[in-house]
Amino acid sequence: MLVFMILIMRGEGQLRENFYAASCPNAETIVRQAVVTKMSLTATAPGTLRLFFHDCFVEGCDASIMIASPNNDAEKDASDNLSVAGDGFDTVAKAKQAVEAICPGVVSCADILAIAARDVVTLSGGPKFNVELGRRDGLVSTASRVKGNLPEANFNLDQLKSMFSNHNLSLVDLVALSGAHTIGFSHCEFFANRLYSFSPPSPIDPSLDPTYAQELIKLCPKNVDPTFVVGLDSQTSRTFDNLYYKGLVAGKGLLTSDAVLLKDPATNATVTDFANNPLNFNTAFATAMIKLGRVGVKTGNEGEIRRNCASFNT
């Protein structure tokens, strides 16, 4: 009974589908329309999905990443979050405004972010799945808490596995969630070491497909514009599909943290399975997203329902 009560107090036990059926029955429809509108104007899918990951891995899924600080010391101001596209923040803000107009003070920013993350996946060609809701917005957002809590581009599998397992995410979840890179982009600095300084005898990482490596060198010369980005999926970077995994198998994993998924025997079979079976990938991704959405959720007095996602109520 004590363990059960602790789980309830931590919030996971209170998340459920159709949480707002009585209090704001059109919440998900309103969010989806805001996402559709935003996607018609700009490529917001990668930024919105990444925003959800970065939020949940630090402080839990509580929209703490949305807070804007006048002193630039909130979670979003940490160096690891500066590359998160502003379109994602704007998508959630627009959706929140639309929901507030119909159901003021009812739906949390954390839930809106979770719904929007699901919707950008579906609208990009990915799987449909139901989102568990009932989160409250966090009361803490500090830049200093970010470092060491987000996966890095040069992580090996042990580092990735440790970070994901800290959030009760399995190896299959890790490989599946990495598939979000099918609609992701990376700045050149995060993989330049694989092109110019991999090792003294081999400046280019030999695990990279040679033709692909030369394409990357042309796209990312040593003095490239730091704002330039390259698709993590070399074939369909705006469509949610399993070609990211086909790229890994073909030696076209852009980041070290991508490439290790194929190299390591612990994850190789799952990568190969997802490359050959898109349905298996979609199913695993949906399951992993639901599990990710349960990380560190706040309920009751642990959080609040923000009126504005960028600022605390008090």
Coordinates of C-alpha atoms in Angstrom, one line a residue:
M1 CA 0.0 0.0 0.0
L2 CA 2.9 2.4 0.8
V3 CA 4.6 1.7 -2.5
F4 CA 1.2 2.2 -4.3
M5 CA 0.7 5.6 -2.6
I6 CA 4.2 6.8 -3.4
L7 CA 3.5 6.0 -7.1
I8 CA 0.3 7.9 -7.0
M9 CA 2.0 10.9 -5.3
R10 CA 4.6 10.9 -8.0
G11 CA 1.9 11.3 -10.6
E12 CA 2.3 8.3 -12.9
G13 CA -0.7 6.6 -11.4
Q14 CA -2.9 9.6 -12.3
L15 CA -2.0 9.8 -15.9
R16 CA -4.7 8.4 -18.2
E17 CA -6.2 8.8 -21.6
N18 CA -9.1 11.2 -22.0
F19 CA -8.1 13.0 -18.8
Y20 CA -9.9 16.1 -20.0
A21 CA -13.1 14.4 -21.2
A22 CA -15.2 16.3 -18.8
S23 CA -13.2 19.5 -18.1
C24 CA -12.1 20.3 -21.7
P25 CA -13.4 17.6 -24.1
N26 CA -12.0 19.3 -27.2
A27 CA -8.5 19.8 -25.9
E28 CA -6.7 17.4 -28.1
T29 CA -8.6 18.6 -31.2
I30 CA -7.7 22.2 -30.5
V31 CA -4.0 21.3 -30.0
R32 CA -4.0 19.3 -33.2
Q33 CA -5.5 22.1 -35.2
A34 CA -2.8 24.5 -33.9
V35 CA -0.1 22.0 -34.9
V36 CA -1.6 21.6 -38.3
T37 CA -1.6 25.3 -38.8
K38 CA 2.0 25.7 -37.6
M39 CA 3.2 22.8 -39.9
S40 CA 1.5 24.5 -42.9
L41 CA 3.8 27.5 -42.2
T42 CA 7.1 26.0 -41.2
A43 CA 8.9 22.7 -40.6
T44 CA 8.1 22.5 -36.9
A45 CA 7.9 18.7 -36.4
P46 CA 11.6 18.1 -35.5
G47 CA 11.8 21.0 -33.1
T48 CA 8.5 20.1 -31.3
L49 CA 9.5 16.4 -30.9
R50 CA 13.0 17.3 -29.7
L51 CA 11.4 19.8 -27.3
F52 CA 9.4 17.0 -25.7
F53 CA 12.5 14.8 -25.3
H54 CA 14.6 17.5 -23.8
D55 CA 11.8 18.5 -21.4
C56 CA 11.2 15.0 -20.1
F57 CA 14.9 14.1 -19.6
V58 CA 15.4 17.1 -17.3
E59 CA 13.0 17.5 -14.3
G60 CA 10.5 15.1 -16.0
C61 CA 7.7 15.9 -18.4
D62 CA 6.6 19.1 -16.8
A63 CA 7.1 21.8 -19.4
S64 CA 10.0 23.3 -17.4
I65 CA 11.9 23.8 -20.6
M66 CA 9.2 26.3 -21.7
I67 CA 10.1 28.8 -19.0
A68 CA 11.7 32.1 -20.2
S69 CA 13.9 33.8 -17.7
P70 CA 14.8 37.5 -17.8
N71 CA 18.2 36.5 -16.4
N72 CA 18.7 33.7 -19.1
D73 CA 19.2 31.1 -16.4
A74 CA 16.2 28.9 -17.1
E75 CA 16.3 25.4 -18.5
K76 CA 16.0 26.5 -22.1
D77 CA 19.1 28.7 -21.7
A78 CA 21.4 25.8 -21.0
S79 CA 24.0 25.3 -23.7
D80 CA 22.5 21.8 -24.5
N81 CA 19.1 23.4 -25.2
L82 CA 20.2 26.4 -27.3
S83 CA 20.0 24.3 -30.5
V84 CA 16.4 23.3 -29.9
A85 CA 14.5 25.1 -32.6
G86 CA 12.3 28.0 -31.6
D87 CA 9.5 26.6 -33.8
G88 CA 8.8 24.0 -31.2
F89 CA 8.4 26.5 -28.4
D90 CA 6.1 28.6 -30.7
T91 CA 4.0 25.5 -31.6
V92 CA 3.3 24.8 -27.9
A93 CA 2.7 28.5 -27.1
K94 CA 0.1 28.8 -29.9
A95 CA -1.6 25.6 -28.9
K96 CA -1.8 26.8 -25.3
Q97 CA -3.3 30.1 -26.4
A98 CA -6.0 28.3 -28.4
V99 CA -6.8 25.9 -25.5
E100 CA -6.9 28.8 -23.0
A101 CA -9.5 30.6 -25.1
I102 CA -11.9 27.7 -24.7
C103 CA -10.9 26.1 -21.4
P104 CA -9.0 28.7 -19.3
G105 CA -6.8 27.3 -16.5
V106 CA -7.6 23.6 -17.2
V107 CA -5.0 22.0 -19.5
S108 CA -1.3 22.1 -18.5
C109 CA 1.5 23.1 -20.8
A110 CA 3.1 19.8 -20.1
D111 CA 0.1 17.9 -21.5
I112 CA -0.1 20.3 -24.5
L113 CA 3.6 19.5 -25.3
A114 CA 2.9 15.8 -25.0
I115 CA -0.1 16.0 -27.4
A116 CA 1.8 18.2 -29.8
A117 CA 4.8 15.8 -29.9
R118 CA 2.4 13.0 -30.8
D119 CA 0.7 15.1 -33.4
V120 CA 3.8 16.1 -35.3
V121 CA 4.8 12.5 -35.5
T122 CA 1.4 11.4 -36.9
L123 CA 1.2 14.4 -39.3
S124 CA 4.7 13.6 -40.6
G125 CA 3.6 10.0 -41.5
G126 CA 4.4 8.3 -38.2
P127 CA 2.2 6.1 -36.0
K128 CA -1.0 7.1 -34.3
F129 CA -1.3 6.5 -30.6
N130 CA -3.2 7.8 -27.6
V131 CA -1.5 10.1 -25.1
E132 CA -1.8 9.7 -21.4
L133 CA -2.7 13.0 -19.8
G134 CA -3.0 14.6 -16.3
R135 CA 0.4 16.2 -15.9
R136 CA 0.9 19.5 -14.1
D137 CA 3.5 22.1 -15.0
G138 CA 6.7 22.1 -13.0
L139 CA 7.7 24.8 -10.5
V140 CA 11.4 24.7 -11.2
S141 CA 13.4 25.6 -14.3
T142 CA 17.2 26.0 -13.9
A143 CA 19.9 25.9 -16.5
S144 CA 22.4 24.3 -14.1
R145 CA 20.3 21.2 -13.9
V146 CA 20.5 20.4 -17.6
K147 CA 24.2 19.4 -18.0
G148 CA 24.7 15.6 -17.7
N149 CA 21.0 14.8 -18.1
L150 CA 20.7 14.9 -21.9
P151 CA 22.3 12.4 -24.4
E152 CA 25.3 13.8 -26.2
A153 CA 26.1 13.3 -29.9
N154 CA 29.3 11.4 -29.1
F155 CA 27.9 9.0 -26.5
N156 CA 28.7 5.3 -26.7
L157 CA 26.1 2.7 -26.0
D158 CA 26.9 2.3 -22.3
Q159 CA 26.4 6.0 -21.8
L160 CA 23.1 6.0 -23.7
K161 CA 21.9 2.9 -21.9
S162 CA 22.7 4.3 -18.5
M163 CA 20.8 7.6 -19.2
F164 CA 17.8 5.9 -20.7
S165 CA 17.6 3.2 -18.0
N166 CA 17.5 6.0 -15.4
H167 CA 14.1 6.9 -16.8
N168 CA 12.9 3.2 -16.9
L169 CA 13.5 3.1 -20.7
S170 CA 14.8 -0.2 -22.1
L171 CA 17.3 -0.9 -24.9
V172 CA 14.4 -1.3 -27.3
D173 CA 13.0 2.0 -26.2
L174 CA 16.4 3.6 -26.7
V175 CA 16.7 2.3 -30.3
A176 CA 13.0 3.2 -31.0
L177 CA 13.3 6.8 -29.6
S178 CA 16.5 7.3 -31.6
G179 CA 14.3 6.8 -34.6
A180 CA 13.0 10.4 -34.0
H181 CA 16.1 11.3 -35.9
T182 CA 14.2 10.3 -39.0
I183 CA 12.8 13.9 -39.0
G184 CA 15.7 15.5 -37.2
F185 CA 18.7 17.7 -38.1
S186 CA 22.1 18.3 -36.7
H187 CA 24.6 21.2 -36.8
C188 CA 27.9 20.2 -38.4
E189 CA 29.9 20.7 -35.2
F190 CA 28.3 17.6 -33.7
F191 CA 29.8 15.2 -36.2
A192 CA 32.8 17.1 -37.6
N193 CA 35.1 14.9 -35.6
R194 CA 34.0 11.9 -37.7
L195 CA 35.1 13.8 -40.9
Y196 CA 38.3 15.6 -39.9
S197 CA 39.8 14.2 -36.7
F198 CA 38.6 10.7 -36.0
S199 CA 42.1 9.2 -35.5
P200 CA 45.7 10.0 -36.6
P201 CA 45.8 7.2 -39.2
S202 CA 42.2 7.8 -40.3
P203 CA 40.8 11.3 -40.1
I204 CA 37.5 10.1 -41.5
D205 CA 35.6 7.5 -39.4
P206 CA 36.0 4.3 -41.4
S207 CA 32.5 3.1 -40.4
L208 CA 31.0 5.9 -42.5
D209 CA 30.0 5.0 -46.0
P210 CA 32.8 6.6 -48.1
T211 CA 30.5 8.3 -50.6
Y212 CA 28.3 9.6 -47.7
A213 CA 31.4 10.9 -45.9
Q214 CA 32.5 12.9 -49.0
E215 CA 29.0 14.3 -49.3
L216 CA 29.2 15.4 -45.7
I217 CA 32.6 17.0 -46.2
K218 CA 31.1 19.1 -49.1
L219 CA 28.1 20.1 -47.0
C220 CA 30.2 20.8 -43.9
P221 CA 33.7 22.2 -44.7
K222 CA 35.8 23.2 -41.7
N223 CA 34.7 26.8 -41.7
V224 CA 31.0 26.1 -42.4
D225 CA 28.3 28.5 -41.2
P226 CA 27.6 27.3 -37.6
T227 CA 23.8 27.6 -38.2
F228 CA 23.9 25.2 -41.1
V229 CA 22.2 21.9 -40.5
V230 CA 22.2 18.4 -42.1
G231 CA 19.4 15.8 -42.0
L232 CA 20.0 13.0 -39.6
D233 CA 18.1 10.8 -42.1
S234 CA 20.0 11.2 -45.3
Q235 CA 17.0 10.3 -47.5
T236 CA 13.7 11.6 -46.1
S237 CA 14.4 14.1 -43.3
R238 CA 10.9 15.5 -43.3
T239 CA 9.0 12.2 -43.3
F240 CA 8.6 10.0 -40.3
D241 CA 9.6 6.5 -41.6
N242 CA 12.1 3.7 -41.0
L243 CA 14.7 5.0 -43.4
Y244 CA 16.8 6.3 -40.6
Y245 CA 17.5 2.6 -39.7
K246 CA 18.2 1.7 -43.3
G247 CA 20.7 4.5 -43.2
L248 CA 22.4 3.1 -40.1
V249 CA 22.7 -0.3 -41.8
A250 CA 24.2 1.4 -44.9
G251 CA 26.9 3.2 -42.9
K252 CA 25.0 6.5 -43.0
G253 CA 24.4 7.1 -39.3
L254 CA 25.3 10.8 -38.9
L255 CA 26.2 11.0 -35.2
T256 CA 28.4 8.8 -33.1
S257 CA 25.4 8.1 -30.9
D258 CA 23.5 6.9 -34.0
A259 CA 26.3 4.7 -35.4
V260 CA 26.9 2.9 -32.1
L261 CA 23.3 1.4 -32.3
L262 CA 24.4 -0.7 -35.3
K263 CA 27.9 -1.4 -34.1
D264 CA 27.0 -2.8 -30.7
P265 CA 25.7 -6.4 -30.6
A266 CA 23.2 -5.4 -27.9
T267 CA 21.2 -3.2 -30.3
N268 CA 22.3 -4.4 -33.7
A269 CA 19.4 -6.9 -34.1
T270 CA 16.8 -4.2 -33.1
V271 CA 18.2 -1.7 -35.7
T272 CA 18.1 -4.4 -38.4
D273 CA 14.6 -5.4 -37.4
F274 CA 13.4 -1.8 -37.6
A275 CA 15.2 -1.3 -40.9
N276 CA 13.3 -4.3 -42.4
N277 CA 10.0 -3.9 -40.6
P278 CA 8.5 -0.4 -40.5
L279 CA 5.4 -1.7 -38.6
N280 CA 7.7 -3.0 -35.8
F281 CA 9.4 0.4 -35.6
N282 CA 6.1 2.3 -35.4
T283 CA 4.8 0.0 -32.7
A284 CA 7.9 0.3 -30.6
F285 CA 8.2 4.0 -31.1
A286 CA 4.6 4.6 -29.9
T287 CA 5.2 2.4 -26.9
A288 CA 8.4 4.2 -26.0
M289 CA 6.8 7.6 -26.4
I290 CA 4.1 6.7 -23.9
K291 CA 6.7 5.4 -21.5
L292 CA 8.8 8.6 -22.0
G293 CA 5.7 10.7 -21.2
R294 CA 5.5 9.1 -17.8
V295 CA 8.9 10.3 -16.7
G296 CA 8.9 12.6 -13.6
V297 CA 5.4 13.8 -14.0
K298 CA 4.0 16.2 -11.4
T299 CA 0.4 16.1 -10.1
G300 CA -1.5 18.0 -7.3
N301 CA 0.6 20.4 -5.3
E302 CA 3.8 19.3 -7.1
G303 CA 2.9 21.6 -10.0
E304 CA 0.5 24.1 -11.4
I305 CA -1.6 24.8 -14.5
R306 CA 0.3 27.7 -16.1
R307 CA -1.7 30.5 -17.8
N308 CA 1.4 31.2 -19.9
C309 CA 3.8 28.4 -20.7
A310 CA 6.7 30.8 -20.6
S311 CA 6.2 31.9 -17.0
F312 CA 5.2 30.6 -13.6
N313 CA 1.9 31.7 -12.2
T314 CA 3.4 33.0 -9.0

